[in-house]
Coordinates of C-alpha atoms and ligand atoms in Angstrom, one line a residue:
X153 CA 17.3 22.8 1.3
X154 CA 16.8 20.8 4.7
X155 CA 19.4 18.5 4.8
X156 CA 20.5 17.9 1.5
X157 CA 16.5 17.6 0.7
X158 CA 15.1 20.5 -1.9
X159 CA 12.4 22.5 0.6
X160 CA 9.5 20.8 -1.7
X161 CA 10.3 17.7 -0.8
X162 CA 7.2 16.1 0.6
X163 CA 7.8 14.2 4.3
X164 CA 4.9 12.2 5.6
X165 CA 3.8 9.2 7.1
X166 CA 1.4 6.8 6.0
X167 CA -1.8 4.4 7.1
X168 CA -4.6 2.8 6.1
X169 CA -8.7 2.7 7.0
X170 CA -8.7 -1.1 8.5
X171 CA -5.5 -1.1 10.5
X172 CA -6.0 1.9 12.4
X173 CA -9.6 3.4 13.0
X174 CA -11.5 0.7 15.0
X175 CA -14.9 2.1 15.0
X176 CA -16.3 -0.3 12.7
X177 CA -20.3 0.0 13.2
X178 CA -20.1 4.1 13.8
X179 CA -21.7 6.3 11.6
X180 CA -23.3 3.9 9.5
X181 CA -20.1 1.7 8.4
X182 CA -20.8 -1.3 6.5
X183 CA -19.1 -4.6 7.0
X184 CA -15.5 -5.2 4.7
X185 CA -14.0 -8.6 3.8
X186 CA -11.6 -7.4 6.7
X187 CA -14.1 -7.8 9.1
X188 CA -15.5 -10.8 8.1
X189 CA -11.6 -12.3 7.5
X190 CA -10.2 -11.1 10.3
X191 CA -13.2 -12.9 12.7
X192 CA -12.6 -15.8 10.9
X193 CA -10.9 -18.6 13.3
X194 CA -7.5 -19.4 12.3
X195 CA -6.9 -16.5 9.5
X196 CA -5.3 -14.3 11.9
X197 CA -2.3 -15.4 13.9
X198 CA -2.9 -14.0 17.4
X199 CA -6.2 -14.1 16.7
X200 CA -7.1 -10.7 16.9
X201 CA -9.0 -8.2 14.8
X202 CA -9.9 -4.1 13.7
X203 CA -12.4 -3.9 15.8
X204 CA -10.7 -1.2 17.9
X205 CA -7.4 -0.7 16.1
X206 CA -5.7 2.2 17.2
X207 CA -9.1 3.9 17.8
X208 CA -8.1 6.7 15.3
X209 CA -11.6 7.1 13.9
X210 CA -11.9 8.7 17.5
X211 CA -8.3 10.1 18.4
X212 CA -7.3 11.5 14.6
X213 CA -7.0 15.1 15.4
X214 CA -4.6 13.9 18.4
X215 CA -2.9 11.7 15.6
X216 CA -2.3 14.4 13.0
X217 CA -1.3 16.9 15.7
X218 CA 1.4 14.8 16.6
X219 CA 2.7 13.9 13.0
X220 CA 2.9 17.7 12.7
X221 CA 5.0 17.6 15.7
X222 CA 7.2 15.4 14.3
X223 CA 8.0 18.0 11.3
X224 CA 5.9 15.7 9.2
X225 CA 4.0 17.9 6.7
X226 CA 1.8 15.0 4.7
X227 CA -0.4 12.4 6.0
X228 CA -1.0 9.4 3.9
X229 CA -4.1 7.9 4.9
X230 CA -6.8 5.9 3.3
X231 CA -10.7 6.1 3.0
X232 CA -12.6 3.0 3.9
X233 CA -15.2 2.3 0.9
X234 CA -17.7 0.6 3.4
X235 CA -18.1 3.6 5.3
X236 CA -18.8 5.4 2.0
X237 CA -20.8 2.8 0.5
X238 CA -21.7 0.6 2.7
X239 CA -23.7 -2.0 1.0
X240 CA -21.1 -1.2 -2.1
X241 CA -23.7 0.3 -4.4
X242 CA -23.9 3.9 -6.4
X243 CA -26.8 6.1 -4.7
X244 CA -26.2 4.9 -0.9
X245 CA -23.0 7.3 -0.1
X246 CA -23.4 7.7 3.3
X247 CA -23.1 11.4 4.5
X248 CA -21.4 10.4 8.3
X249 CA -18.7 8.8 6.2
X250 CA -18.0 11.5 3.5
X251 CA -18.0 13.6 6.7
X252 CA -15.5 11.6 8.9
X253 CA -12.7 12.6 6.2
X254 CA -13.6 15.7 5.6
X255 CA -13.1 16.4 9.6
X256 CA -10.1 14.3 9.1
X257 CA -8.5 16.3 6.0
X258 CA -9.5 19.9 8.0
X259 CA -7.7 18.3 10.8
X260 CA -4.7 18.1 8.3
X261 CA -5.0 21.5 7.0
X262 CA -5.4 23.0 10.1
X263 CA -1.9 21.7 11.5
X264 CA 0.1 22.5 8.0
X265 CA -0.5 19.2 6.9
X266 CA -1.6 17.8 3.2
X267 CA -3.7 15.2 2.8
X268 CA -2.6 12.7 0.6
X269 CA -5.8 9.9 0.3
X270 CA -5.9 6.2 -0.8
X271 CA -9.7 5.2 -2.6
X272 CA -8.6 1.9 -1.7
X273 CA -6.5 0.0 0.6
X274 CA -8.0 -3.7 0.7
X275 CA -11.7 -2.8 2.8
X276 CA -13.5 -4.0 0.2
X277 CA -17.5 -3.5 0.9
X278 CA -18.2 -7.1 2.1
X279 CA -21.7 -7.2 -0.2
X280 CA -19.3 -6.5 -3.3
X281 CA -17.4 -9.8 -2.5
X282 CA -20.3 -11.7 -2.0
X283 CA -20.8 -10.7 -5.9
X284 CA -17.9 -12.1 -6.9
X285 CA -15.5 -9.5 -5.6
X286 CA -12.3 -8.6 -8.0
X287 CA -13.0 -11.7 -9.9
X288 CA -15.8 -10.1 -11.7
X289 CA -15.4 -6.7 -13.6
X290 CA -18.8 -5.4 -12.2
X291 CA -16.6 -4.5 -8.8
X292 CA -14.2 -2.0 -11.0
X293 CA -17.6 -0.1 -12.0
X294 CA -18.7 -0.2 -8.3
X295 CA -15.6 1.5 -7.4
X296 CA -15.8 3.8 -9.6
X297 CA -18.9 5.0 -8.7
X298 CA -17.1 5.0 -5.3
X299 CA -14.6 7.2 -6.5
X300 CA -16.9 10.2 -7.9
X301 CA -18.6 9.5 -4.3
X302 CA -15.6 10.5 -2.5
X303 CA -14.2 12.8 -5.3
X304 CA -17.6 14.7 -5.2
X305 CA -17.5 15.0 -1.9
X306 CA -14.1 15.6 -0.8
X307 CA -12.2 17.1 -3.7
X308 CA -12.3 21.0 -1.9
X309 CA -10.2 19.7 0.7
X310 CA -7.7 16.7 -1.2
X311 CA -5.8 17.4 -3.8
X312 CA -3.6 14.3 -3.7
X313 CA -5.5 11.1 -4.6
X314 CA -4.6 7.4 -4.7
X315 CA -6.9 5.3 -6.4
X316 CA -5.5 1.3 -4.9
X317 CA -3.0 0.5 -3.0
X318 CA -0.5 -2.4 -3.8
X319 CA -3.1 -4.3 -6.5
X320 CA -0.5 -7.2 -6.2
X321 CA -1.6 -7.9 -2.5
X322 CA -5.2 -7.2 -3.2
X323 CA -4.7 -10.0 -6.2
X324 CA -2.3 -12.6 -5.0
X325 CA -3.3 -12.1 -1.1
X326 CA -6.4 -11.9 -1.8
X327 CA -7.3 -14.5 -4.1
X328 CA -3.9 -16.5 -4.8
X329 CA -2.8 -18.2 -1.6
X330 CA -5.5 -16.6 0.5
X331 CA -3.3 -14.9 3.2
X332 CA -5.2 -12.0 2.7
X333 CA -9.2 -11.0 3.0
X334 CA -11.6 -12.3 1.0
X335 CA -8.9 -15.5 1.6
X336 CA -9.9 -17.1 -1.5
X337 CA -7.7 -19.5 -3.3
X338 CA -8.6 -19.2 -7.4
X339 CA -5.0 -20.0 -9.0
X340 CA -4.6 -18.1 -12.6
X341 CA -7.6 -16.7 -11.9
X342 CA -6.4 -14.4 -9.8
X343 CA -4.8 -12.4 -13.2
X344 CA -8.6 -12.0 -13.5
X345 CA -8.6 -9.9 -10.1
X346 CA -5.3 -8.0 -11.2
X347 CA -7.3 -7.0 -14.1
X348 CA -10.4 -6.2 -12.6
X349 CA -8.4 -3.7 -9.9
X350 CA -6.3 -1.8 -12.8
X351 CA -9.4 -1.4 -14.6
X352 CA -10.7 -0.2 -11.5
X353 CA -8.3 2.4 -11.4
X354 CA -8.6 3.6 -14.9
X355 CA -12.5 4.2 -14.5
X356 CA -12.5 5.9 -10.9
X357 CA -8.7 8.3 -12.6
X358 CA -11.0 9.0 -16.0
X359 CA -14.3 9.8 -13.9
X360 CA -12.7 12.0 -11.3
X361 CA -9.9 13.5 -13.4
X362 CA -12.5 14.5 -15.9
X363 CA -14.7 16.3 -13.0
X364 CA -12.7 19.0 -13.3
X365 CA -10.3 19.7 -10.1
X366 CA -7.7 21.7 -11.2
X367 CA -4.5 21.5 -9.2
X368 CA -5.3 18.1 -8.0
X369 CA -3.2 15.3 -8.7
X370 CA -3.9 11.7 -8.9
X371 CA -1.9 8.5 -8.7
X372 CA -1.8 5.2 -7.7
X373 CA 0.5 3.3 -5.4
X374 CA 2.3 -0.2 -6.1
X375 CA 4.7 -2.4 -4.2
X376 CA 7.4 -3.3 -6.8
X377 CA 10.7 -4.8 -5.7
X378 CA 13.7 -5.9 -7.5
X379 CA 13.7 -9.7 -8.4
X380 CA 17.3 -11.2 -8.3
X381 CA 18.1 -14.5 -9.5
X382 CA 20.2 -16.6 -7.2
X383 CA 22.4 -17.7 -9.6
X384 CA 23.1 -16.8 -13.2
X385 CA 22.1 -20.3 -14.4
X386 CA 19.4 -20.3 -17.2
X387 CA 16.4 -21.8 -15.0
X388 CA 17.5 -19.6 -11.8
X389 CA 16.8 -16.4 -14.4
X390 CA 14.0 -17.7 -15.7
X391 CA 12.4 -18.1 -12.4
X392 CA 13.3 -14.5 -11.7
X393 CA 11.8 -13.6 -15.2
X394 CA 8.8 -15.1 -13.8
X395 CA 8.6 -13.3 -10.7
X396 CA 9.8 -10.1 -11.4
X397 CA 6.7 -10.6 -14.1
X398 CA 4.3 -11.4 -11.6
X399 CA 5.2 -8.8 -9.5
X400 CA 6.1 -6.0 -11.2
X401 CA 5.3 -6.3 -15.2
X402 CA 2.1 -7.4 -14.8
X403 CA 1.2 -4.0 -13.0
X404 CA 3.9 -1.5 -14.2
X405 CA 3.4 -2.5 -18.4
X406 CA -0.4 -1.9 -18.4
X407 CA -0.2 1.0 -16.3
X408 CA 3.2 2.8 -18.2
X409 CA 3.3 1.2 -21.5
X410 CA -0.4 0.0 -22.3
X411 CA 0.3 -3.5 -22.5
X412 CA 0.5 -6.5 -20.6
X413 CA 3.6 -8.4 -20.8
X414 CA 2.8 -11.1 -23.3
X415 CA 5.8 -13.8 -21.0
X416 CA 3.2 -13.5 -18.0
X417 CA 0.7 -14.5 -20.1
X418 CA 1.8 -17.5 -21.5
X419 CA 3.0 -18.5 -18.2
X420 CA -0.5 -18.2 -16.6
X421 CA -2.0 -19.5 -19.5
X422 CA -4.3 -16.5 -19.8
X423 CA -3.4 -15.3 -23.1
X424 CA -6.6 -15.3 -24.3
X425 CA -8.5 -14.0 -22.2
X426 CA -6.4 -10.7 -21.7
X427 CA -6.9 -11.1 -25.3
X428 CA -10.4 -10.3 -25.0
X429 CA -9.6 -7.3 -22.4
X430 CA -7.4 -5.4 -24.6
X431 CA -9.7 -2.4 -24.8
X432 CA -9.0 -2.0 -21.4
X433 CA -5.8 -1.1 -22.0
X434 CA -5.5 2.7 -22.9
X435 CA -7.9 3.6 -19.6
X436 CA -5.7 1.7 -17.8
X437 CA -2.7 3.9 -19.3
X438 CA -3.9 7.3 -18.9
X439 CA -1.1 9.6 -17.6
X440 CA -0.8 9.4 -13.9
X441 CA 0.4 13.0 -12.2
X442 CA 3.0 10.8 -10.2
X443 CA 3.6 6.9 -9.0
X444 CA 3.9 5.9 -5.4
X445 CA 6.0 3.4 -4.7
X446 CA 6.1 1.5 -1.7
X447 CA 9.2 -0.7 -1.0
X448 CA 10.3 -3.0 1.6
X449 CA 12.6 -5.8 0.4
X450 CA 13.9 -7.3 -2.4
X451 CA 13.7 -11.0 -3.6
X452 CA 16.3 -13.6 -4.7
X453 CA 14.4 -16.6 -6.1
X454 CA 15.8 -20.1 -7.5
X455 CA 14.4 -22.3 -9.9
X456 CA 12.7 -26.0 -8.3
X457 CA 14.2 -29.3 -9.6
X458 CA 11.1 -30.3 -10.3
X459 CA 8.3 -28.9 -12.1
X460 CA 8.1 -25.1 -12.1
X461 CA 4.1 -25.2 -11.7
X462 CA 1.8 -27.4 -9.6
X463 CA -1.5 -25.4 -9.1
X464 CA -2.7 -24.8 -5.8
X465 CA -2.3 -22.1 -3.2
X466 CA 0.2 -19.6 -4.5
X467 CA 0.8 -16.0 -5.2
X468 CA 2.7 -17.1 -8.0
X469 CA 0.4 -18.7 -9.8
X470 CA 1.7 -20.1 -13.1
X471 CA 5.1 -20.5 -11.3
X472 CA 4.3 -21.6 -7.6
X473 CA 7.5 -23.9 -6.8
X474 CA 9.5 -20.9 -7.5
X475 CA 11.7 -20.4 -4.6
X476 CA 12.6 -17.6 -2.5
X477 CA 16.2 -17.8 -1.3
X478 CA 18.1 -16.5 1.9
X479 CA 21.2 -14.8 0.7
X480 CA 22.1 -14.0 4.3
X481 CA 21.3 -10.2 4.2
X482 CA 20.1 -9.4 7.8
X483 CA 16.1 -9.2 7.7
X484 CA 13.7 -7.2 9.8
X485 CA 11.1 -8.8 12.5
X486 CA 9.0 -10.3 9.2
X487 CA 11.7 -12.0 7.6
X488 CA 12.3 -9.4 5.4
X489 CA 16.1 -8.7 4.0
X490 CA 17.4 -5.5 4.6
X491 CA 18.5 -3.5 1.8
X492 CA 18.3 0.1 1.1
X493 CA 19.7 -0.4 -2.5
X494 CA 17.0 -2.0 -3.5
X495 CA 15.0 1.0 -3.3
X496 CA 17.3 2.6 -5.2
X497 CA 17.1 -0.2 -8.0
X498 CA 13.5 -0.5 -8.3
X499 CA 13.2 3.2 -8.8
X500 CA 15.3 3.8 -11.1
X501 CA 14.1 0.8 -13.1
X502 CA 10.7 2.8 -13.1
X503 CA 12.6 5.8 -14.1
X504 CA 13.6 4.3 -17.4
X505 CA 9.6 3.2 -18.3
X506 CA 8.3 6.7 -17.2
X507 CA 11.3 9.3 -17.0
X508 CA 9.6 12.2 -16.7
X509 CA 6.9 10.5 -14.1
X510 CA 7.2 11.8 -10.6
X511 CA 7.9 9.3 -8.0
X512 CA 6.9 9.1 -4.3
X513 CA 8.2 6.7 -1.9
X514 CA 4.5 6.3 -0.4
X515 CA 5.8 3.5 2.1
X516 CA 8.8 2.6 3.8
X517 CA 9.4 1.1 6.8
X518 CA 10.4 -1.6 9.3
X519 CA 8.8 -4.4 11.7
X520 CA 10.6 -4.8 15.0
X521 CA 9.6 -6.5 18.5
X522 CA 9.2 -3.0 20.5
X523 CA 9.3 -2.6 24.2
X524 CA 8.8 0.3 26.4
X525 CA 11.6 1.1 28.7
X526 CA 11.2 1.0 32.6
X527 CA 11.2 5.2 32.0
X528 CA 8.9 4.6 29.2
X529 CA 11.3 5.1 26.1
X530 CA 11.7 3.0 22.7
X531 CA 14.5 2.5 21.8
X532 CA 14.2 1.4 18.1
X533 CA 17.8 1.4 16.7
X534 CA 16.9 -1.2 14.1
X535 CA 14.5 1.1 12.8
X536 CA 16.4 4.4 13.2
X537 CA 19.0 2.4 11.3
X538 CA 16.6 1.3 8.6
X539 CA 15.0 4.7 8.4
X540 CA 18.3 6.1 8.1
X541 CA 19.3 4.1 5.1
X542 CA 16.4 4.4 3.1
X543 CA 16.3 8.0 3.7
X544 CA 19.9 8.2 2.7
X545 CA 19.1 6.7 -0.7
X546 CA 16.4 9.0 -1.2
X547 CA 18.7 12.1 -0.8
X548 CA 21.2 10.3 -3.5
X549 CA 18.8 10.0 -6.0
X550 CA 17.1 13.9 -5.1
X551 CA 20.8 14.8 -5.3
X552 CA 21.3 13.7 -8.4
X553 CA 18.7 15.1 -10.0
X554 CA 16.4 12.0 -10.1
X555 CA 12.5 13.0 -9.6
X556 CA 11.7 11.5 -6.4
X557 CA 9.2 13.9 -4.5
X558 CA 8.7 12.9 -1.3
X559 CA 8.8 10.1 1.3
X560 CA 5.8 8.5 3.7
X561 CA 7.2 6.4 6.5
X562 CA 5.2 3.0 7.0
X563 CA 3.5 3.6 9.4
X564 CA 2.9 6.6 11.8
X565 CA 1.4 4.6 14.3
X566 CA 2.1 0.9 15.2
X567 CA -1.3 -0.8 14.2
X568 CA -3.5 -4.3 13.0
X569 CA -0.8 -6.0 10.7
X570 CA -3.5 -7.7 8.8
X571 CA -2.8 -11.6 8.7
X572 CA -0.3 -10.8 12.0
X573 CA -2.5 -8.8 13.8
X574 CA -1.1 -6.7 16.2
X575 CA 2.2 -9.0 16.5
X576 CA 4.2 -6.8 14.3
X577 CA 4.8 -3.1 15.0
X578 CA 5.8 -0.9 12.3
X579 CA 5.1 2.9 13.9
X580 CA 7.3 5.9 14.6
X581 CA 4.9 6.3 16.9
X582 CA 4.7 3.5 19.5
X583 CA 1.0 2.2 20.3
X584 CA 0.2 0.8 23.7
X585 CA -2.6 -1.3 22.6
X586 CA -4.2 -1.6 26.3
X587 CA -4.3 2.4 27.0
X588 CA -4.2 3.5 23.3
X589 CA -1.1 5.8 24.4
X590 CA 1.1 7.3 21.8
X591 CA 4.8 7.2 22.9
X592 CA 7.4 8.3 19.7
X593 CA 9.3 6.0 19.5
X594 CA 13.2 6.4 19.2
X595 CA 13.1 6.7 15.3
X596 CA 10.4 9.1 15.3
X597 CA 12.6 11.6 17.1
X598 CA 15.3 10.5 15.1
X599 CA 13.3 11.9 12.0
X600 CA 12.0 15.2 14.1
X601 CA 16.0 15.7 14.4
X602 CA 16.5 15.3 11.0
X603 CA 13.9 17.3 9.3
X604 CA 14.5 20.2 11.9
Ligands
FCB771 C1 2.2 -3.0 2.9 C2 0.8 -2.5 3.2 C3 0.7 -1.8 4.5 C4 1.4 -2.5 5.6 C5 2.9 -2.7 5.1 C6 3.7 -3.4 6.2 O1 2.2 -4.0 2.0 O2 0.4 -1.6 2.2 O3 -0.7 -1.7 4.8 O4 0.8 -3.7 5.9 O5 2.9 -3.5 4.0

């Protein structure tokens, strides 16, 4: 036991390809519908790209030498498909990029550190979008192929997979109100690209489980969040019906039960053609060796006076003048609310779908204005405090008996907050952006203590 925590317990930290390597022509990398986003005017607020990042395509080993120092023993990372694929089609894997993460993963292994990869977190090849992207269900074959790719390649040296990360961004980002890359706005449609990604996931988990790794286990990472009502009144818990649906039905039900909830549907008005999915649906459900969940905030929403629907821009689509309310809880530099019980909440409402499933928490963490001290300190007591909390929720639950198997702090390194750029740092690990120093940051020694 360290600290109340069983000695498995898994302690890591996470990122992802786009927000931290830089590097984006080396080796044979292929543009994603990050690049092209993120260099389109106006689609990033301080106008900034991942050009350079964090330069960790260069400075990993440093990177991973320094999570080890911090008692970290997992590194959650993610592999960018472009530098993989990079024109997004089967028969062009591209050797430098198999081989970047395979230095990357020996890095890990070599400093008592597992690897713990993500297939995808949002770098979509930018030729695949030019397809049709996640609207069309050609781009879950592609990754797929994708998948065996990396699987093929890599599977001596990972043993913990992640096929997507938070679907519900890559859908209602991506293609609802167009926040995130490819920045399209479709409305329902974009139940289409929900689809498409799950089925995604079922073909790459089928393909690579079936390959034959033994010991290796393979998962899939979601952002659900509790969904409170504001009031009790009849519309106020409909509204929440509908978000909560949105948000964490429409992934959790296909991916748990083998069905999609039938109230989304009728909302969205896409009945029908989930209708003509259905034999989707038991890939899509195969058992999963354990869920990450990656929590934040939760949401209070109220019903509109007016009409609860008026197509356009959303990433509620079906239910766009649903509102989200401020119920005063203190929030984090995004405008998030602060509340570690709402980690608690959301997994043990995931408990009860899947009780035996394992559960990681495979992010967690907070967004704060940073500076460096005059004797070059952080002092991050807001996210020490946050840290602290959630961590203190995970030890509950552990204590208790509950099957929570480890926690990744979001993120190791400040880095490229997508649609905020580099205005919103979320590292243990503080990143000068002008130097590329690393300087831990006040909560980062906080968690050395702790796991000491
Ligand atoms: C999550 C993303 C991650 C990071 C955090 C703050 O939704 O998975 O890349 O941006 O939010």
């Amino acid at each position: 036991m360290t600290n109340g925590f069983p000695s498995g317990f898994t302690w890591g930290a996470a990122t992802a390809s786009y927000q931290v390597e830089g590097a984006v022509s080396a080796d044979g990398r292929g543009p994603s519908i990050w690049d092209t986003f993120a260099h389109t005017p106006g689609r990033i607020s301080d106008g900034t790209n991942g050009d350079v990042a964090v330069e960790h395509y260069h400075r990993f080993a440093d990177d991973i030498r320094l999570l080890a120092d911090l008692g970290l023993t997992a590194y959650r990372f993610s592999i960018a498909w472009p530098r993989i694929m990079p024109d997004g089609l089967a028969g062009s894997a591209n050797p430098a990029g198999l081989d970047f993460y395979r230095r990357l993963a020996e890095a890990c292994l070599a400093n008592g550190v597992t690897p713990y990869a993500t297939l995808y977190h949002w770098d979509l090849p930018q030729p695949l979008e030019d397809a049709g992207g996640w609207l069309v269900r050609d781009t879950a074959y592609r990754f797929r192929d994708y998948a065996v790719a990396v699987h093929d390649g890599l599977s001596d040296v990972i043993k913990h997979w992640m096929t997507l990360n938070e679907p519900w961004c890559s859908a209602f980002l991506g293609y609802g109100n167009g926040e995130h890359a490819p920045g399209r706005t479709v409305g329902v449609d974009a139940l289409k690209a929900a689809h498409h990604l799950l089925l995604g996931h079922g073909l790459a988990l089928d393909a690579i489980r079936t390959e034959g790794s033994g010991g290796s286990a393979y998962g899939i990472a979601l952002n659900p969040a509790p969904i409170h009502p504001a009031s009790d009144s009849p519309a106020d818990r409909d509204a929440a019906r509908r978000i909560d649906g949105l948000r964490n039905r429409l992934f959790l039900e296909p991916l748990l039960s083998g069905q999609y909830p039938a109230d989304v549907l009728e909302d969205t008005g896409t009945t029908e053609w989930f209708a003509a999915q259905e034999a989707d649906l038991p890939l899509i459900a195969a058992p999963l060796d354990f869920l990450g969940v990656n929590y934040y905030c939760p949401t209070t929403v109220a019903a509109p006076d007016g009409p609860i629907s008026t197509p356009g821009p959303s990433t509620q689509p079906g239910s766009e003048n649903v509102v989200a309310v401020d119920t005063g809880l203190p929030t984090t530099q995004m405008g998030w609310p602060i509340q570690a019980s709402g980690l608690r909440d959301i997994l043990v409402a995931i408990n009860k779908l899947a009780p035996e499933l394992p559960l990681y928490v495979t992010e967690n963490g907070s967004a704060y204005p940073d500076v460096v001290t005059a004797d070059g300190q952080v002092e991050d007591d807001e996210r020490l405090d946050y840290l602290r909390q959630h961590v203190a929720v995970c030890k509950d639950l552990v204590s208790e008996g509950f099957p929570l198997k480890g926690y990744f702090a979001w993120s190791l390194l400040d880095n490229f907050e997508w649609a905020w750029g580099y205005s919103r740092r979320f590292g243990i690990v503080y990143v000068d952006y002008a130097t590329q120093q690393r300087i831990v940051k006040k909560s980062g020694r906080w968690l050395q203590d702790f796991l000491r």
